[in-house]
CSV table of C-alpha atoms in Angstrom, one decimal:
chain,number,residue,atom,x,y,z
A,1,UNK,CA,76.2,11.6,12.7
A,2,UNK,CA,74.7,13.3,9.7
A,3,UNK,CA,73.5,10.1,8.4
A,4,UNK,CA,71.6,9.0,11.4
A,5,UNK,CA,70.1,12.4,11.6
A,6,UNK,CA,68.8,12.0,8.1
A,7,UNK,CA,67.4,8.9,8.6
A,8,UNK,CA,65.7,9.4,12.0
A,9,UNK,CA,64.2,12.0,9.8
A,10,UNK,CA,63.0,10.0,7.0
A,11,UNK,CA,61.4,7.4,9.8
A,12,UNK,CA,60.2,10.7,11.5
A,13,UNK,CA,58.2,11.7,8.5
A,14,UNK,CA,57.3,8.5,6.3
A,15,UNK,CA,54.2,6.1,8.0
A,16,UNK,CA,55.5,3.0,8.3
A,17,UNK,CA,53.9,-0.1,6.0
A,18,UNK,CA,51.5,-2.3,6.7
A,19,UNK,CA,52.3,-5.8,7.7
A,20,UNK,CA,51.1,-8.9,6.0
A,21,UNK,CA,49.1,-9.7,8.4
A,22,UNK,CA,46.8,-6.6,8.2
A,23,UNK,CA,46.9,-6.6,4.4
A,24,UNK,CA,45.3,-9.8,4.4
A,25,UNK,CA,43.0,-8.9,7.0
A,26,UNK,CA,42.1,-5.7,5.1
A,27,UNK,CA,41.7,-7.6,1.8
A,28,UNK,CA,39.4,-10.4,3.7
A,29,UNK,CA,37.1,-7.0,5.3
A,30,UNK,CA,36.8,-5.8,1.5
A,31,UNK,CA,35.7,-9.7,0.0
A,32,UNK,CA,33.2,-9.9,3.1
A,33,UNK,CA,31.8,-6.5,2.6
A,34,UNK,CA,31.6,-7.0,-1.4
A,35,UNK,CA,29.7,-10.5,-0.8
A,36,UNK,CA,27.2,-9.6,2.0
A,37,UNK,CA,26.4,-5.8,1.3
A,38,UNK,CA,24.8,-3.8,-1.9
A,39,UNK,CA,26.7,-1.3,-3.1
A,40,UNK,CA,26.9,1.9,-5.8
A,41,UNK,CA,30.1,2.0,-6.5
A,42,UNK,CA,32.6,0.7,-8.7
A,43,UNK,CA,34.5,-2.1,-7.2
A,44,UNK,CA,37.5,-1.0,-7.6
A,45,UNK,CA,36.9,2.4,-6.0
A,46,UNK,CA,34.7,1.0,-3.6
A,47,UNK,CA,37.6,-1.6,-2.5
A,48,UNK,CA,40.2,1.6,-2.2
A,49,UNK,CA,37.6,3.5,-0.2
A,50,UNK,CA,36.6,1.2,2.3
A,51,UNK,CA,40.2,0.5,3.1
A,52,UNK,CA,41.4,4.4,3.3
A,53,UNK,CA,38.4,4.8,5.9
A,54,UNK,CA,38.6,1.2,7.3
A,55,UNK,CA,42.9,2.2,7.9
A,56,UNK,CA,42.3,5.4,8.9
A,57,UNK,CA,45.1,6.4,6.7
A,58,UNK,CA,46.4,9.9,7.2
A,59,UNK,CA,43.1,10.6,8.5
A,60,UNK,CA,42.8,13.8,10.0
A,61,UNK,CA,39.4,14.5,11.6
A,62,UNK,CA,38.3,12.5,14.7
A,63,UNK,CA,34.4,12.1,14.8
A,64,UNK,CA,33.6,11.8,18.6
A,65,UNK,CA,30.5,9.2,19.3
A,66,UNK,CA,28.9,8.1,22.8
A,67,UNK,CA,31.6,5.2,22.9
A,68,UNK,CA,35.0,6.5,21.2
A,69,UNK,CA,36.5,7.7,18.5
A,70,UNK,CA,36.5,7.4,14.5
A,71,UNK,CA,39.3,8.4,12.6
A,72,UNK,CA,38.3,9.9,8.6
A,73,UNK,CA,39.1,12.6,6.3
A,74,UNK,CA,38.0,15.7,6.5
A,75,UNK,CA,38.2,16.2,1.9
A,76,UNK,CA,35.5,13.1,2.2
A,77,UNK,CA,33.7,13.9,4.2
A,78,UNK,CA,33.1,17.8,3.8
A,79,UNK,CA,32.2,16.4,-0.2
A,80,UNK,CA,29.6,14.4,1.3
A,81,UNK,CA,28.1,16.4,3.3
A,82,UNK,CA,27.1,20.5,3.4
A,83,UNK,CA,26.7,20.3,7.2
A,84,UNK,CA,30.0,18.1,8.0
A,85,UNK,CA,32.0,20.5,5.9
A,86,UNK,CA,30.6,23.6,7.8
A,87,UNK,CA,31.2,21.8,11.0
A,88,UNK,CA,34.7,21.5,10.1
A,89,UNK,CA,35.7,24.6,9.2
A,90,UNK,CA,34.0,25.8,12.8
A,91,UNK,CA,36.0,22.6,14.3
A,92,UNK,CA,39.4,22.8,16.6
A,93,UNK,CA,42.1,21.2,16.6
A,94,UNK,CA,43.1,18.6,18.4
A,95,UNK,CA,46.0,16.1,19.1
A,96,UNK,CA,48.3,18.0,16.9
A,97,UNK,CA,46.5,18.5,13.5
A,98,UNK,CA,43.9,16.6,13.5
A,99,UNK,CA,40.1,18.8,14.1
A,100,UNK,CA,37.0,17.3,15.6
A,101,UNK,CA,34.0,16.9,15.1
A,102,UNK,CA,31.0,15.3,17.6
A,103,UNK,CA,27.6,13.1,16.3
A,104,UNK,CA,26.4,12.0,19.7
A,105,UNK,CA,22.7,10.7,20.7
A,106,UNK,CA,23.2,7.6,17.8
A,107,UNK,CA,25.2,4.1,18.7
A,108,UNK,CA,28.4,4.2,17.9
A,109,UNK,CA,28.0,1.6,15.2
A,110,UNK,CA,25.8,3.9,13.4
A,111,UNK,CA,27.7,6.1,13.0
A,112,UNK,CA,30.6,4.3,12.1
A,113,UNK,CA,28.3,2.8,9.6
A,114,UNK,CA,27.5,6.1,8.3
A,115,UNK,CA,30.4,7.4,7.7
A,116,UNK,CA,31.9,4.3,6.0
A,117,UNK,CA,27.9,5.2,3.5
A,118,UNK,CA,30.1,8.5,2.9
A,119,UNK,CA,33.5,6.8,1.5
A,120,UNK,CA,31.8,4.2,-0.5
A,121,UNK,CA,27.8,4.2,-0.7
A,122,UNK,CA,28.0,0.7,0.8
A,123,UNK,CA,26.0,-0.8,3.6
A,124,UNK,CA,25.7,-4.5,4.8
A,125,UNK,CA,22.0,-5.5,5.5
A,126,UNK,CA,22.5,-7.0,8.7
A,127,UNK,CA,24.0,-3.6,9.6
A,128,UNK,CA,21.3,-1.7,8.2
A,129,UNK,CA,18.6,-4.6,9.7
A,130,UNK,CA,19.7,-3.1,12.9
A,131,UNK,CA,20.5,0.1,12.5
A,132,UNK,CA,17.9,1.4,9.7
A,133,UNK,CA,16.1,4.1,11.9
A,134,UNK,CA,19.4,5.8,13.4
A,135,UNK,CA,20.6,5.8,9.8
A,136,UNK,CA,17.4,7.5,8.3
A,137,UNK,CA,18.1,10.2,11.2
A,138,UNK,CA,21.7,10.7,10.4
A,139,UNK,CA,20.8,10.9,6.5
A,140,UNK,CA,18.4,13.8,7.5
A,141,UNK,CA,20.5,15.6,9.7
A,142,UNK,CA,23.7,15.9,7.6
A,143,UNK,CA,21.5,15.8,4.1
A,144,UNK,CA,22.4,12.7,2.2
A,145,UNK,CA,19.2,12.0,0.4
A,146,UNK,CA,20.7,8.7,-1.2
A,147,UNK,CA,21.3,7.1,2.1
A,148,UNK,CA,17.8,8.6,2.9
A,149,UNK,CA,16.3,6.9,0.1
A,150,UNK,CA,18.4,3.9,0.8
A,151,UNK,CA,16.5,3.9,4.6
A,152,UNK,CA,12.7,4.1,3.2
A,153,UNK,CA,13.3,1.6,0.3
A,154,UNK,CA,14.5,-0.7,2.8
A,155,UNK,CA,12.0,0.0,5.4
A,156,UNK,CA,9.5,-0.6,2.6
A,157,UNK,CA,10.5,-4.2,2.0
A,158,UNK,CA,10.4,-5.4,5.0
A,159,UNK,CA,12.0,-3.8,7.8
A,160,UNK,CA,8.9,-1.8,8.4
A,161,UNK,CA,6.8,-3.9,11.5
A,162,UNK,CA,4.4,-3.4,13.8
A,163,UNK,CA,7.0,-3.3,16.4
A,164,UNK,CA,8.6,-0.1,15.2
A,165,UNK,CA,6.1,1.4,12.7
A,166,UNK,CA,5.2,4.2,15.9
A,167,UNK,CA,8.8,5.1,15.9
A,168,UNK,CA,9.0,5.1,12.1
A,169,UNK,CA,6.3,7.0,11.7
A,170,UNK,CA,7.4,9.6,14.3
A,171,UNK,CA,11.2,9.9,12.6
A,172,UNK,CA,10.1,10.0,9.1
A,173,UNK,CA,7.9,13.0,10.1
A,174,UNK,CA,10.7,14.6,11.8
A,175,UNK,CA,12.9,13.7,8.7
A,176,UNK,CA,10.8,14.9,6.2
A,177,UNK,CA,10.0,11.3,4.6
A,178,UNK,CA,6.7,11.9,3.5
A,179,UNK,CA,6.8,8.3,1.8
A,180,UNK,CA,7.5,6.4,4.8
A,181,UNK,CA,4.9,8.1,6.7
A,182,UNK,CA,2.5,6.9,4.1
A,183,UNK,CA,4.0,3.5,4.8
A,184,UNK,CA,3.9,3.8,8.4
A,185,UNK,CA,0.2,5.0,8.9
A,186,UNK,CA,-1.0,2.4,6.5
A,187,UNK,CA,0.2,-0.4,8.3
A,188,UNK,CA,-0.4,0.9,12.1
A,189,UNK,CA,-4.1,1.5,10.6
A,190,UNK,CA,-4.2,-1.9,8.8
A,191,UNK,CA,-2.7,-3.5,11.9
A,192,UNK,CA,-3.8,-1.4,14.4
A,193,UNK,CA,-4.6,-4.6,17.3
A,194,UNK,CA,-0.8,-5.4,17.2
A,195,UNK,CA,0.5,-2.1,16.6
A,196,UNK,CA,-1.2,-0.6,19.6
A,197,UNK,CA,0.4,-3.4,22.0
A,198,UNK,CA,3.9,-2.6,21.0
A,199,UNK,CA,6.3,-0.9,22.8
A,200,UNK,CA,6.7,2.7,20.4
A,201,UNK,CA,2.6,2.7,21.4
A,202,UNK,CA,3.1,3.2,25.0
A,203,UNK,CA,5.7,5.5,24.4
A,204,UNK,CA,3.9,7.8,22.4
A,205,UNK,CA,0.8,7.8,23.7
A,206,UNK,CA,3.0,9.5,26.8
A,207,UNK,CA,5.3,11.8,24.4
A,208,UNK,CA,2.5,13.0,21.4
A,209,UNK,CA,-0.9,12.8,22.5
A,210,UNK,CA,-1.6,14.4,19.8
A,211,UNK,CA,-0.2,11.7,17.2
A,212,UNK,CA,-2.3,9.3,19.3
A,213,UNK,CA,-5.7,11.1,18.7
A,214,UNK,CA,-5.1,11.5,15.2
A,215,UNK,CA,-3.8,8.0,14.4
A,216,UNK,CA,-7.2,6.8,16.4
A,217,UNK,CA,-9.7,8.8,14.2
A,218,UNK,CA,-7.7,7.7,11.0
A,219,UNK,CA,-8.6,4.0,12.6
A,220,UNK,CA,-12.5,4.7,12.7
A,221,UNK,CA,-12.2,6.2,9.3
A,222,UNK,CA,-11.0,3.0,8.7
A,223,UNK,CA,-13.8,1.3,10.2
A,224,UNK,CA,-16.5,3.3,8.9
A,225,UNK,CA,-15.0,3.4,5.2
A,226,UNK,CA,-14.8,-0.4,5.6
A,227,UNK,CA,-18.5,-0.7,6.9
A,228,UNK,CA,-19.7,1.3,3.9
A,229,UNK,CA,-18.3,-0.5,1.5
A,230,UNK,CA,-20.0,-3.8,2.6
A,231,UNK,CA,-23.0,-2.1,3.0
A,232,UNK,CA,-22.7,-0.9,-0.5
A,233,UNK,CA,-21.6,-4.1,-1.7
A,234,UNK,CA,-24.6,-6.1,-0.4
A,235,UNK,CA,-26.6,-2.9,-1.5
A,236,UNK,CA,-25.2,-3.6,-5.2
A,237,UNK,CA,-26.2,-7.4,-4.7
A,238,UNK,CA,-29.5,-6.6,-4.3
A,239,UNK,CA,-29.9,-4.4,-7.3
A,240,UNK,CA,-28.1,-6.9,-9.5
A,241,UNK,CA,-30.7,-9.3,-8.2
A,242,UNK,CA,-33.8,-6.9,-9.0
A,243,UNK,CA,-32.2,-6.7,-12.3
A,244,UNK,CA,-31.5,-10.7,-13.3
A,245,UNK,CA,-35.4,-10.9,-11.6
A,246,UNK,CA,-36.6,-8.6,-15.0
A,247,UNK,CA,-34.7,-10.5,-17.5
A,248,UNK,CA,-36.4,-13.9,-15.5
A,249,UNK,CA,-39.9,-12.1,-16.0
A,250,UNK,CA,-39.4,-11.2,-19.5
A,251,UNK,CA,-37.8,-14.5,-20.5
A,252,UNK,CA,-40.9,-17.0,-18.7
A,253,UNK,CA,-43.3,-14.1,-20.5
A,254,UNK,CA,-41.7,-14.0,-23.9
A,255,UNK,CA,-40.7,-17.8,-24.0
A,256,UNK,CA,-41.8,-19.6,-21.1
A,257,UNK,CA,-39.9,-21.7,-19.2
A,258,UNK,CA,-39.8,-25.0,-17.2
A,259,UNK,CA,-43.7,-25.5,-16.9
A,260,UNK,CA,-45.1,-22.2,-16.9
A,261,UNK,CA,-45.1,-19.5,-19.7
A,262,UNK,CA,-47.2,-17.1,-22.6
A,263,UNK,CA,-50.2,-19.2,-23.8
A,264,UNK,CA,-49.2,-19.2,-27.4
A,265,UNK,CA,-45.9,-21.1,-26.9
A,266,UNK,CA,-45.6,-25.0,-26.2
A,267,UNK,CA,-43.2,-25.8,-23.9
A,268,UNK,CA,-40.5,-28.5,-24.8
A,269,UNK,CA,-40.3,-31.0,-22.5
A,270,UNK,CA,-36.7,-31.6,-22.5
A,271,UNK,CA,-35.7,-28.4,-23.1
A,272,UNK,CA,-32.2,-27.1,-21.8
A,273,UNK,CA,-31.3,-25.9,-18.3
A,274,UNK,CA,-32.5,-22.4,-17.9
A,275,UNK,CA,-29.7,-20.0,-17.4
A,276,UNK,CA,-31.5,-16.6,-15.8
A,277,UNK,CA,-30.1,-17.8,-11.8
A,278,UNK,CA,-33.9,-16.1,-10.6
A,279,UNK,CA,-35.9,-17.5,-12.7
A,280,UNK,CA,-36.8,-21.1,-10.5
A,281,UNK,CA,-38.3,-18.3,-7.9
A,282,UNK,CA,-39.4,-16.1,-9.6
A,283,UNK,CA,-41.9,-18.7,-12.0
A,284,UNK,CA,-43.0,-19.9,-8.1
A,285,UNK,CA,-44.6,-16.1,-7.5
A,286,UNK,CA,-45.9,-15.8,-10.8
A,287,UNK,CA,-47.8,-19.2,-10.4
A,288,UNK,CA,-48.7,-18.5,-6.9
A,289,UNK,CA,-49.8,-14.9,-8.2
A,290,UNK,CA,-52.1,-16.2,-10.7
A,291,UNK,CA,-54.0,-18.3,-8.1
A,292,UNK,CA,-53.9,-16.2,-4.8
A,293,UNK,CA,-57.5,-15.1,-3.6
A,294,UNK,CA,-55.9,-12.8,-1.1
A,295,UNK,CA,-54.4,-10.3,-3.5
A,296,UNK,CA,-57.6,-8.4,-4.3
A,297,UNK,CA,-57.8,-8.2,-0.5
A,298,UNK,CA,-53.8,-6.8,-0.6
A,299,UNK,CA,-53.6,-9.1,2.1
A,300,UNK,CA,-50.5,-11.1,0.8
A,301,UNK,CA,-47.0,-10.3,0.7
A,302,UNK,CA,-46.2,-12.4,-2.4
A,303,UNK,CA,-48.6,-10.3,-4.6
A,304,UNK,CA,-47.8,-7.2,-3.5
A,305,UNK,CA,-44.1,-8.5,-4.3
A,306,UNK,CA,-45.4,-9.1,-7.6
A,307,UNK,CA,-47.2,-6.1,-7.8
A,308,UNK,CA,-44.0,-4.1,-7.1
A,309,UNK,CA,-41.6,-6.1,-10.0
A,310,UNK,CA,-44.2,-5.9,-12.3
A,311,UNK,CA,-44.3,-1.7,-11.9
A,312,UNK,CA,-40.1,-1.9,-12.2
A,313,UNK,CA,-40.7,-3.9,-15.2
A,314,UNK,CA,-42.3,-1.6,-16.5
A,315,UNK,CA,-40.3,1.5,-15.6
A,316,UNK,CA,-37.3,-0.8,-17.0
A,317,UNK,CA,-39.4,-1.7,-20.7
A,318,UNK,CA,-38.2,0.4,-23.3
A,319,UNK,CA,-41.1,-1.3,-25.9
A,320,UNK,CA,-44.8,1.0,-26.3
A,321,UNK,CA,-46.7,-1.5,-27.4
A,322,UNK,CA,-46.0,-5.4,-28.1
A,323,UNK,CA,-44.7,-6.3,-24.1
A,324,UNK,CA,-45.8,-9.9,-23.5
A,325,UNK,CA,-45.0,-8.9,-19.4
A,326,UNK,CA,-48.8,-8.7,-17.8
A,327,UNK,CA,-49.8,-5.2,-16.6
A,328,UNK,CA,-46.3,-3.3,-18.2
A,329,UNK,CA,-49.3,-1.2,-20.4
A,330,UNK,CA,-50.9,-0.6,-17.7
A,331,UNK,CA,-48.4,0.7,-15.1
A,332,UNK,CA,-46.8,3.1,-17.6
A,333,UNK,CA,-50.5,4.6,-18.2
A,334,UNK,CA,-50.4,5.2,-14.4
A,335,UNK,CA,-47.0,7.1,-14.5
A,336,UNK,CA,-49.2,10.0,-14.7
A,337,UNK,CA,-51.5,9.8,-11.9
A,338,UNK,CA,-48.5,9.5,-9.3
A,339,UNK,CA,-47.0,12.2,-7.2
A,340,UNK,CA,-44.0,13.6,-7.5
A,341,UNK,CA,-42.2,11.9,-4.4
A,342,UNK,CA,-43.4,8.6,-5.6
A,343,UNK,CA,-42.0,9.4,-8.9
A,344,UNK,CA,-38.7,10.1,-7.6
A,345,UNK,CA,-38.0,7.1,-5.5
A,346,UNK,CA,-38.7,4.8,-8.1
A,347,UNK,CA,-36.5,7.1,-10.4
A,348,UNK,CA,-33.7,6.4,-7.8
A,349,UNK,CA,-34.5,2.9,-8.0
A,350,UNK,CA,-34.0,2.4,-11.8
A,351,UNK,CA,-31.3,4.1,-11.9
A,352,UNK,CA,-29.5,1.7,-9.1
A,353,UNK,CA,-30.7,-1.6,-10.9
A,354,UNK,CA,-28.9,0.2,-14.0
A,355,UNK,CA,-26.0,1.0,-12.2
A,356,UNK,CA,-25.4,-2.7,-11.0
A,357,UNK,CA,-26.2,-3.9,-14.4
A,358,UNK,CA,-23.4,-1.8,-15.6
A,359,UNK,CA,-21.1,-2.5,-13.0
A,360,UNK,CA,-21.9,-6.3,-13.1
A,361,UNK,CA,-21.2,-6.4,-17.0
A,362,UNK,CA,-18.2,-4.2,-16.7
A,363,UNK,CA,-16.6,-6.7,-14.2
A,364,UNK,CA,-17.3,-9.6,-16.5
A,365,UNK,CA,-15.6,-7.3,-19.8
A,366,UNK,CA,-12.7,-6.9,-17.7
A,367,UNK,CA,-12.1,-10.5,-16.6
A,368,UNK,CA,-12.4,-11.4,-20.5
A,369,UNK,CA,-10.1,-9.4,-21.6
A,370,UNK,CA,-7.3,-10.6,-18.8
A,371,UNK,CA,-7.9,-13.6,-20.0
A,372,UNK,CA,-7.7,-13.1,-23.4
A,373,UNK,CA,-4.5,-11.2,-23.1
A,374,UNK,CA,-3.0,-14.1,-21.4
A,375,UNK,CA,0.0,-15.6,-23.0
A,376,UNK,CA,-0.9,-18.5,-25.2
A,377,UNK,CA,1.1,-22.0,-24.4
A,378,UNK,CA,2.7,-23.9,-27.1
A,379,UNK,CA,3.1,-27.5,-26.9
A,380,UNK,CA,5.6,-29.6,-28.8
């Protein structure tokens, strides 16, 4: 009798060993998770972990979701986490020794996924595909900043989308992701037609007013930025032009070109291509200048088109003397005569026809050197 009271007692106290069946089932869970998830761990600590939580060995804290119960260890967990390990110590027991603990409002799933984050620092992307947003929520709320980071940098390559970038945006304020909501109001303004249609849209247009007004005027900053930089685009275009339109009407002065130039040079009558892009229309209006009747009259808008490059010419021409460009003498001897306001606008307008110079010559430095720094190919 003593020897069957001694072994009930042995049986009493000792778990009883898994079969073969759930071994293998176990070790196929591990290969599946180690094949299709991306982990931090060390395998071999990883593959112990995941089966203690995935076993529910000796666990002794029962995390209470919407839809059941997950069994885990109270030592883990309270490592993990500051506000798990003060919930436990406020916990009660129950079902013998084992305390409790509640994480309602998320799927059960998530949390189950969560936890299993806390054993091993592994998460499967299908898992975390569905599941990213509850997960960034969870990471906040029980401060785990590496799952937190794990959340954004996912969310950043590719699970971020116009379908969910409202509720994104809203959590990741909430969650103190100041990252994501980078993230999230560049693409709602970048995509705001399809962002707008979605379902978190509606919602929140209903919930934060407030967001909605502010993610509006962000969208016509948009705009506007967007419409001034055209408009100083095609403003830059036309100073660039101004400016290859003085290095035309020095070069047919100076050297001549095509059939028109100084009266001392003899054009060559196969001479190369000219390469100033203005200079074909620009050797039109100096012929057509020469010959007009009208322009004494200023009843032509050619001449006085003339009349105006010629004066930026001449605001432009560094030389005193020497300048084979008609009337460049003679416009600097009238700087003197003009009023101040005139004197300032065509100030301003120098100074732009500079600036796209500049700019233009900058570009072209910069595309050299790419190109020059490019890898040379060897062939054999």
């Amino acid at each position: 009798m003593a020897d069957q009271r001694w072994e009930m007692s042995i049986h009493r106290c000792c778990p009883q060993p898994p079969s073969v069946l759930s071994l293998a089932a176990t070790s196929n869970n591990c290969e599946r998770l180690a094949k299709h998830s991306c982990c931090m761990a060390d395998n071999l600590t990883r593959d112990l972990l995941h089966r203690l939580f995935a076993d529910g060995y000796r666990a002794d804290v029962g995390v209470y979701t919407n839809d059941g119960i997950i069994l885990a260890h109270a030592s883990i967990l309270g490592m993990a986490s500051p506000v798990i390990k003060t919930m436990l110590k406020q916990s009660k027991r129950r079902g013998g020794r084992r305390r409790a603990i509640s994480i309602r409002g998320v799927p059960h799933n998530a949390v189950r996924i969560f936890l299993r984050f806390l054993y091993t620092s592994c998460y499967e992307e299908e898992e975390m595909n569905e599941f990213v947003l509850h997960l960034l929520v969870l990471s906040h709320a029980f401060v785990i900043p590496s799952l937190k980071m794990v959340c954004v940098q996912q969310l950043e390559r590719g699970l971020l989308t116009t379908e969910n970038a409202v509720d994104a945006l809203q959590l990741a304020r909430l969650c103190d992701a100041p990252r994501l909501c980078l993230l999230c109001h560049r693409l709602i303004v970048k995509q705001f037609k399809e962002v707008s249609a979605s379902g978190g849209w509606k919602v929140m247009r209903q919930s934060d007013p407030v967001l909605e007004k502010e993610l509006l005027e962000s969208v016509i900053d948009d705009d506007s930025s967007k419409i001034e930089r055209v408009r100083k685009i095609e403003e830059r275009k036309i100073y660039l032009q101004l400016h290859e339109a003085m290095e035309a009407l020095v070069h047919i002065c100076r050297d001549g070109c095509r059939t028109i130039g100084p009266h001392d040079k003899v054009l060559k009558q196969n001479a190369a291509p000219c390469n100033f892009p203005a200079c074909k229309g620009l050797e039109a209006l100096v012929r057509h200048f020469a010959g007009c009747k009208n322009r004494v009259l200023g009843g032509c808008t050619h001449c006085k088109r003339m009349w105006q490059l010629l004066e930026l010419h001449s605001r432009l021409c560094s030389q005193v003397d020497g300048c084979k460009v008609p009337l460049c003498r003679h416009f600097k001897e009238r700087l003197r005569q003009q009023s101040k306001k005139d004197e300032v606008k065509w100030k301003l307008l120098v100074s732009k026809v500079l600036e796209a110079a500049d700019f233009s010559r900058a570009r072209v430095h910069s595309s050299v050197v790419v190109v020059c720094t490019q890898p040379q190919l060897t062939f054999h």
